[in-house]
Short mmCIF file of C-alpha atoms in Angstrom, two decimals:
data_model
loop_
_atom_site.label_atom_id
_atom_site.label_comp_id
_atom_site.label_asym_id
_atom_site.label_seq_id
_atom_site.Cartn_x
_atom_site.Cartn_y
_atom_site.Cartn_z
CA MET N 1 -20.44 -71.02 10.77
CA ASN N 2 -22.93 -68.66 9.46
CA ASN N 3 -23.07 -67.11 12.75
CA LYS N 4 -19.25 -66.60 12.19
CA ILE N 5 -19.97 -65.17 8.98
CA GLY N 6 -22.89 -62.81 10.26
CA ALA N 7 -20.96 -61.53 13.03
CA LEU N 8 -17.76 -60.54 10.87
CA GLU N 9 -20.33 -58.70 8.47
CA ALA N 10 -21.83 -57.19 11.20
CA ALA N 11 -18.47 -55.92 12.51
CA LYS N 12 -17.23 -54.68 9.11
CA ALA N 13 -20.48 -52.76 8.45
CA SER N 14 -20.22 -51.36 11.89
CA ALA N 15 -16.66 -50.58 11.21
CA GLN N 16 -17.46 -48.74 7.87
CA GLU N 17 -19.95 -46.99 9.43
CA LEU N 18 -17.37 -45.47 12.13
CA ASN N 19 -15.03 -44.81 9.06
CA VAL N 20 -18.02 -42.90 7.07
CA ASP N 21 -18.43 -40.74 10.68
CA GLU N 22 -15.06 -39.94 11.27
CA THR N 23 -14.84 -39.19 7.57
CA ARG N 24 -17.75 -36.82 8.14
CA GLN N 25 -16.20 -35.31 11.28
CA ALA N 26 -12.89 -34.81 9.35
CA LEU N 27 -14.55 -33.19 6.66
CA ALA N 28 -16.47 -30.62 8.86
CA ALA N 29 -13.37 -29.93 10.61
CA LEU N 30 -11.57 -29.05 7.28
CA GLN N 31 -14.51 -27.08 6.07
CA LYS N 32 -14.73 -24.86 8.98
CA ARG N 33 -10.75 -24.15 9.08
CA LEU N 34 -11.16 -23.46 5.22
CA ASP N 35 -13.84 -21.06 6.36
CA GLU N 36 -11.64 -19.43 8.76
CA ILE N 37 -8.74 -19.18 6.34
CA GLN N 38 -11.08 -17.56 3.41
CA SER N 39 -12.27 -15.15 6.16
CA GLY N 40 -8.71 -14.02 6.94
CA GLN N 41 -7.81 -13.84 3.27
CA THR N 42 -10.49 -11.08 2.82
CA SER N 43 -9.79 -9.50 6.11
CA LEU N 44 -5.97 -9.12 5.09
CA SER N 45 -7.17 -7.89 1.40
CA GLY N 46 -8.91 -5.08 2.82
CA GLN N 47 -6.07 -4.23 5.11
CA VAL N 48 -3.77 -4.53 1.90
CA SER N 49 -6.46 -2.09 0.05
CA GLU N 50 -6.39 0.10 3.03
CA LEU N 51 -2.56 0.34 2.80
CA LYS N 52 -2.24 1.01 -0.89
CA GLY N 53 -4.36 4.09 -0.43
CA GLN N 54 -2.70 5.34 2.50
CA VAL N 55 0.70 4.96 0.32
CA ALA N 56 -0.88 6.59 -2.67
CA LYS N 57 -2.24 9.55 -0.34
CA GLU N 58 1.19 10.14 1.36
CA GLN N 59 3.15 9.83 -2.17
CA GLY N 60 0.72 12.56 -3.42
CA GLU N 61 1.56 14.76 -0.35
CA ARG N 62 5.45 14.32 -0.54
CA LYS N 63 5.17 15.37 -4.26
CA LEU N 64 3.12 18.55 -3.15
CA LEU N 65 5.65 19.25 -0.58
CA SER N 66 8.43 18.62 -2.91
CA ASP N 67 7.30 20.91 -5.62
CA GLN N 68 6.45 23.60 -2.88
CA LEU N 69 9.89 23.28 -1.81
CA GLY N 70 11.36 23.59 -5.07
CA SER N 71 9.54 26.71 -5.72
CA LEU N 72 10.57 28.56 -1.98
CA SER N 73 14.24 27.41 -3.00
CA GLU N 74 13.89 29.15 -6.34
CA ARG N 75 12.50 32.23 -4.76
CA VAL N 76 15.09 32.32 -2.24
CA ASP N 77 17.44 31.94 -4.96
CA ALA N 78 16.39 34.99 -6.71
CA LEU N 79 15.95 37.00 -3.75
CA SER N 80 19.88 36.12 -2.94
CA SER N 81 20.91 36.85 -6.50
CA SER N 82 18.86 40.28 -6.25
CA SER N 83 20.62 41.33 -3.04
CA ALA N 84 23.97 40.09 -4.06
CA ASP N 85 23.38 42.27 -7.29
CA ALA N 86 22.43 45.36 -5.15
CA ASN N 87 25.04 44.70 -2.63
CA ALA N 88 27.70 44.43 -5.56
CA GLY N 89 28.51 48.24 -5.31
CA PRO N 90 27.26 51.38 -6.08
CA GLN N 91 26.13 52.21 -9.69
CA GLN N 92 27.03 55.27 -11.40
CA PRO N 93 24.32 57.36 -12.64
CA GLN N 94 24.12 57.32 -16.14
CA ARG N 95 25.00 60.99 -17.95
CA ASN N 96 22.62 62.40 -20.59
CA ARG N 97 24.75 62.76 -23.20
CA ARG N 98 23.39 65.42 -25.76
CA SER N 99 24.98 65.39 -29.25
CA LYS N 100 26.50 68.63 -30.45
CA ARG N 101 25.27 70.12 -33.48
#
């Protein structure tokens, strides 16, 4: 009977050692996967920062182009208005009126 108890205790200890090893392997695999995820997050974070910088740069360029277009539009309007005034009709020369004394 002592032999049976000893055999059961040995089997139990062996099973516990297997469980501990399996648990360690599972933890190591989880840690490796966690490291991969964190590395991916770091990489993605860098890419997002780059994209934000590009978007900001492009917004600045669009603003500059919009301002330039507005300025050109004002100049064209002024030239069109000036041309329309010149073509509106011949202007009569002004007479010098001298007062008679």
